[in-house]
């Protein structure tokens, strides 16, 4: 967190507290609105964090990615799976655009991830009527992860975070099929998702800051060997 403003630092800390603390709400008898707000707070605070560190249009794209994620977290609870998934899908579109703007030269091997993720997603749900919609959503999810892996953003943060997001969603689809809907699965879904978003936000924000360093706001110093200012003749 070196070089980060105090507000950005405390926003990040608050996000981690909210993201980790959300698990505690599962054992508490909270009003639905409070639990939903708590769920959305973790990534919503990452949105604020990304915005505070934005120094370019790409920085604001990163903030938009986080905003769509926070919207998805809330809309899943208030409007159901389809509407919530649409918010996440829009976030994947924005993220893919950001990663493609920073694509590095190299092999196209990460694109093989796309048919794998789509195929698994299509096969997981027991209710086959929902499988095409899940497969369509997973296409955007997989493109997001593939473009992250093909970008100049750090693999150990942004690439890893994108893959954690993919695994989290696959576990959600698995709960519609062979996986049990129990505490262990729930912890894996939320943990992989939140910390995946956290890694994406921190890794991308840091890389973008290195590309767009903050401009100096101080005046240029007067050379020490400058002679006295000329007086009236």
Tab-separated table of C-alpha atoms in Angstrom:
chain	number	residue	atom	x	y	z
A	1	UNK	CA	0.000	0.000	0.000
A	2	UNK	CA	3.048	2.231	-0.349
A	3	UNK	CA	2.343	5.444	-2.216
A	4	UNK	CA	-1.405	5.063	-1.736
A	5	UNK	CA	-3.428	7.964	-0.348
A	6	UNK	CA	-4.808	7.617	3.156
A	7	UNK	CA	-8.388	7.624	1.883
A	8	UNK	CA	-7.650	4.898	-0.659
A	9	UNK	CA	-5.851	2.845	2.003
A	10	UNK	CA	-8.708	3.030	4.479
A	11	UNK	CA	-11.252	2.302	1.772
A	12	UNK	CA	-9.303	-0.850	0.942
A	13	UNK	CA	-9.169	-1.884	4.590
A	14	UNK	CA	-12.912	-1.291	4.945
A	15	UNK	CA	-13.525	-3.410	1.840
A	16	UNK	CA	-11.575	-6.348	3.256
A	17	UNK	CA	-13.425	-6.075	6.566
A	18	UNK	CA	-16.772	-6.011	4.758
A	19	UNK	CA	-15.834	-8.821	2.369
A	20	UNK	CA	-14.556	-11.151	5.077
A	21	UNK	CA	-17.208	-10.116	7.575
A	22	UNK	CA	-20.036	-10.900	5.155
A	23	UNK	CA	-19.610	-14.587	5.967
A	24	UNK	CA	-20.665	-13.821	9.553
A	25	UNK	CA	-24.080	-12.671	8.322
A	26	UNK	CA	-24.892	-16.236	7.315
A	27	UNK	CA	-25.215	-17.130	11.011
A	28	UNK	CA	-26.974	-13.932	12.037
A	29	UNK	CA	-30.671	-13.182	11.827
A	30	UNK	CA	-30.286	-9.875	10.011
A	31	UNK	CA	-32.984	-8.057	8.030
A	32	UNK	CA	-32.673	-8.962	4.324
A	33	UNK	CA	-31.814	-5.385	3.380
A	34	UNK	CA	-28.925	-5.249	5.845
A	35	UNK	CA	-27.516	-8.577	4.682
A	36	UNK	CA	-27.791	-7.537	1.035
A	37	UNK	CA	-26.075	-4.208	1.710
A	38	UNK	CA	-23.298	-5.988	3.594
A	39	UNK	CA	-22.830	-8.384	0.695
A	40	UNK	CA	-22.483	-5.547	-1.791
A	41	UNK	CA	-20.254	-3.422	0.436
A	42	UNK	CA	-17.040	-5.372	-0.132
A	43	UNK	CA	-16.800	-4.851	-3.885
A	44	UNK	CA	-18.593	-1.474	-3.725
A	45	UNK	CA	-15.712	-0.226	-1.591
A	46	UNK	CA	-13.284	-1.662	-4.143
A	47	UNK	CA	-15.114	0.502	-6.686
A	48	UNK	CA	-14.401	3.574	-4.569
A	49	UNK	CA	-10.808	2.435	-4.075
A	50	UNK	CA	-10.273	2.035	-7.826
A	51	UNK	CA	-11.870	5.425	-8.499
A	52	UNK	CA	-9.613	7.122	-5.966
A	53	UNK	CA	-6.569	5.681	-7.738
A	54	UNK	CA	-7.796	6.349	-11.287
A	55	UNK	CA	-5.434	8.565	-13.269
A	56	UNK	CA	-6.581	7.702	-16.786
A	57	UNK	CA	-9.645	6.424	-18.676
A	58	UNK	CA	-8.389	2.886	-18.057
A	59	UNK	CA	-8.469	3.553	-14.331
A	60	UNK	CA	-12.126	4.500	-14.626
A	61	UNK	CA	-12.769	1.348	-16.657
A	62	UNK	CA	-11.385	-0.626	-13.723
A	63	UNK	CA	-13.719	1.240	-11.374
A	64	UNK	CA	-16.635	0.388	-13.703
A	65	UNK	CA	-15.671	-3.305	-13.596
A	66	UNK	CA	-15.864	-3.234	-9.808
A	67	UNK	CA	-19.136	-1.271	-9.909
A	68	UNK	CA	-20.821	-3.864	-12.108
A	69	UNK	CA	-19.580	-6.561	-9.743
A	70	UNK	CA	-21.041	-4.783	-6.725
A	71	UNK	CA	-24.286	-4.313	-8.638
A	72	UNK	CA	-24.384	-7.999	-9.420
A	73	UNK	CA	-23.872	-8.888	-5.768
A	74	UNK	CA	-26.893	-6.819	-4.771
A	75	UNK	CA	-29.124	-7.654	-7.739
A	76	UNK	CA	-28.657	-11.395	-7.204
A	77	UNK	CA	-30.389	-10.919	-3.856
A	78	UNK	CA	-33.010	-8.373	-4.860
A	79	UNK	CA	-33.921	-9.378	-8.417
A	80	UNK	CA	-32.717	-12.938	-8.860
A	81	UNK	CA	-30.089	-14.834	-10.822
A	82	UNK	CA	-30.857	-13.528	-14.316
A	83	UNK	CA	-30.720	-9.805	-13.501
A	84	UNK	CA	-27.702	-10.232	-11.251
A	85	UNK	CA	-25.894	-12.236	-13.908
A	86	UNK	CA	-26.559	-9.463	-16.437
A	87	UNK	CA	-24.708	-6.963	-14.246
A	88	UNK	CA	-21.763	-9.342	-13.926
A	89	UNK	CA	-21.853	-9.947	-17.691
A	90	UNK	CA	-21.557	-6.213	-18.366
A	91	UNK	CA	-18.628	-6.131	-15.980
A	92	UNK	CA	-16.949	-8.927	-17.954
A	93	UNK	CA	-17.424	-6.946	-21.172
A	94	UNK	CA	-15.793	-3.847	-19.665
A	95	UNK	CA	-12.987	-5.915	-18.124
A	96	UNK	CA	-12.297	-7.665	-21.427
A	97	UNK	CA	-12.089	-4.292	-23.181
A	98	UNK	CA	-9.631	-3.061	-20.551
A	99	UNK	CA	-7.449	-6.161	-20.849
A	100	UNK	CA	-7.464	-6.035	-24.644
A	101	UNK	CA	-6.270	-2.427	-24.484
A	102	UNK	CA	-3.224	-3.806	-22.691
A	103	UNK	CA	-2.731	-7.055	-24.592
A	104	UNK	CA	0.853	-8.249	-24.715
A	105	UNK	CA	2.422	-9.996	-27.718
A	106	UNK	CA	2.458	-13.722	-27.285
A	107	UNK	CA	0.634	-16.992	-27.871
A	108	UNK	CA	-3.124	-17.224	-28.044
A	109	UNK	CA	-3.139	-20.302	-25.800
A	110	UNK	CA	-5.364	-18.692	-23.098
A	111	UNK	CA	-8.208	-18.648	-25.648
A	112	UNK	CA	-8.482	-22.429	-25.240
A	113	UNK	CA	-9.955	-21.647	-21.838
A	114	UNK	CA	-13.131	-20.380	-23.499
A	115	UNK	CA	-14.575	-23.653	-24.879
A	116	UNK	CA	-13.520	-25.494	-21.714
A	117	UNK	CA	-15.353	-23.119	-19.375
A	118	UNK	CA	-18.420	-22.874	-21.622
A	119	UNK	CA	-18.608	-26.662	-22.006
A	120	UNK	CA	-18.327	-27.348	-18.285
A	121	UNK	CA	-20.867	-24.641	-17.478
A	122	UNK	CA	-23.340	-26.085	-19.964
A	123	UNK	CA	-23.042	-29.601	-18.523
A	124	UNK	CA	-23.315	-28.745	-14.801
A	125	UNK	CA	-26.965	-27.774	-14.126
A	126	UNK	CA	-29.546	-30.550	-13.662
A	127	UNK	CA	-32.245	-28.316	-15.105
A	128	UNK	CA	-31.322	-28.491	-18.767
A	129	UNK	CA	-33.674	-25.645	-19.681
A	130	UNK	CA	-31.316	-23.217	-17.957
A	131	UNK	CA	-28.139	-24.657	-19.444
A	132	UNK	CA	-28.067	-22.488	-22.617
A	133	UNK	CA	-28.364	-19.261	-20.628
A	134	UNK	CA	-25.634	-20.368	-18.233
A	135	UNK	CA	-23.411	-21.289	-21.171
A	136	UNK	CA	-24.004	-17.861	-22.737
A	137	UNK	CA	-23.040	-16.073	-19.546
A	138	UNK	CA	-19.979	-18.303	-19.138
A	139	UNK	CA	-18.821	-17.296	-22.613
A	140	UNK	CA	-18.367	-13.704	-21.433
A	141	UNK	CA	-16.835	-14.954	-18.175
A	142	UNK	CA	-14.298	-17.076	-20.038
A	143	UNK	CA	-13.418	-14.297	-22.483
A	144	UNK	CA	-12.771	-12.023	-19.505
A	145	UNK	CA	-10.391	-14.550	-17.946
A	146	UNK	CA	-8.650	-15.344	-21.236
A	147	UNK	CA	-8.042	-11.689	-22.051
A	148	UNK	CA	-6.740	-11.108	-18.511
A	149	UNK	CA	-4.196	-13.894	-19.032
A	150	UNK	CA	-3.198	-12.372	-22.385
A	151	UNK	CA	-2.760	-8.860	-20.971
A	152	UNK	CA	0.242	-7.024	-19.578
A	153	UNK	CA	-1.368	-6.956	-16.156
A	154	UNK	CA	0.446	-9.119	-13.580
A	155	UNK	CA	-0.414	-12.799	-13.760
A	156	UNK	CA	-0.023	-13.264	-10.012
A	157	UNK	CA	-2.748	-10.702	-9.278
A	158	UNK	CA	-5.032	-9.925	-12.224
A	159	UNK	CA	-4.611	-13.270	-14.003
A	160	UNK	CA	-5.029	-15.244	-10.783
A	161	UNK	CA	-7.985	-13.108	-9.704
A	162	UNK	CA	-9.754	-13.663	-13.021
A	163	UNK	CA	-9.288	-17.435	-12.726
A	164	UNK	CA	-10.592	-17.362	-9.147
A	165	UNK	CA	-13.696	-15.581	-10.454
A	166	UNK	CA	-14.152	-18.349	-13.045
A	167	UNK	CA	-13.852	-21.133	-10.458
A	168	UNK	CA	-16.277	-19.333	-8.132
A	169	UNK	CA	-18.908	-19.152	-10.868
A	170	UNK	CA	-18.342	-22.777	-11.847
A	171	UNK	CA	-19.036	-23.728	-8.233
A	172	UNK	CA	-22.274	-21.730	-8.386
A	173	UNK	CA	-23.281	-23.638	-11.507
A	174	UNK	CA	-22.218	-26.841	-9.780
A	175	UNK	CA	-24.666	-26.157	-6.947
A	176	UNK	CA	-27.383	-26.264	-9.599
A	177	UNK	CA	-26.177	-29.770	-10.380
A	178	UNK	CA	-23.967	-32.312	-8.609
A	179	UNK	CA	-22.384	-30.119	-5.910
A	180	UNK	CA	-23.970	-29.842	-2.445
A	181	UNK	CA	-25.283	-26.461	-1.358
A	182	UNK	CA	-23.498	-26.477	1.993
A	183	UNK	CA	-21.239	-24.224	4.062
A	184	UNK	CA	-18.025	-25.433	2.449
A	185	UNK	CA	-19.276	-24.711	-1.053
A	186	UNK	CA	-20.626	-21.336	0.030
A	187	UNK	CA	-17.304	-20.358	1.597
A	188	UNK	CA	-15.461	-21.394	-1.557
A	189	UNK	CA	-17.846	-19.461	-3.802
A	190	UNK	CA	-17.635	-16.250	-1.801
A	191	UNK	CA	-13.950	-16.486	-0.915
A	192	UNK	CA	-12.807	-17.114	-4.475
A	193	UNK	CA	-15.074	-14.372	-5.797
A	194	UNK	CA	-14.260	-11.623	-3.317
A	195	UNK	CA	-10.522	-12.228	-3.145
A	196	UNK	CA	-10.448	-12.648	-6.918
A	197	UNK	CA	-12.000	-9.209	-7.315
A	198	UNK	CA	-9.580	-7.845	-4.728
A	199	UNK	CA	-6.565	-9.178	-6.643
A	200	UNK	CA	-7.894	-7.822	-9.935
A	201	UNK	CA	-8.490	-4.379	-8.436
A	202	UNK	CA	-5.129	-4.105	-6.688
A	203	UNK	CA	-3.084	-5.586	-9.519
A	204	UNK	CA	-4.685	-3.523	-12.275
A	205	UNK	CA	-4.690	-0.291	-10.245
A	206	UNK	CA	-1.004	-0.635	-9.453
A	207	UNK	CA	-0.075	-1.406	-13.055
A	208	UNK	CA	-2.115	1.527	-14.358
A	209	UNK	CA	-0.508	3.844	-11.814
A	210	UNK	CA	2.923	2.806	-13.088
A	211	UNK	CA	1.824	3.715	-16.620
A	212	UNK	CA	0.283	7.035	-15.550
A	213	UNK	CA	2.334	8.396	-12.633
A	214	UNK	CA	0.851	11.290	-10.718
A	215	UNK	CA	1.921	14.657	-12.065
A	216	UNK	CA	3.867	16.877	-9.749
A	217	UNK	CA	1.883	19.744	-8.268
A	218	UNK	CA	4.921	21.681	-7.036
A	219	UNK	CA	6.566	24.525	-8.851
A	220	UNK	CA	9.943	23.970	-10.431
A	221	UNK	CA	12.753	24.932	-8.017
A	222	UNK	CA	14.910	27.936	-8.802
A	223	UNK	CA	18.506	26.885	-9.597
A	224	UNK	CA	20.745	27.380	-6.596
A	225	UNK	CA	23.393	29.181	-8.624
A	226	UNK	CA	21.020	31.747	-10.050
A	227	UNK	CA	22.247	35.290	-9.647
A	228	UNK	CA	20.325	38.026	-7.870
A	229	UNK	CA	17.229	39.299	-9.501
A	230	UNK	CA	17.953	42.363	-11.590
A	231	UNK	CA	16.893	45.602	-9.990
A	232	UNK	CA	15.792	48.803	-11.635
A	233	UNK	CA	18.542	50.280	-13.841
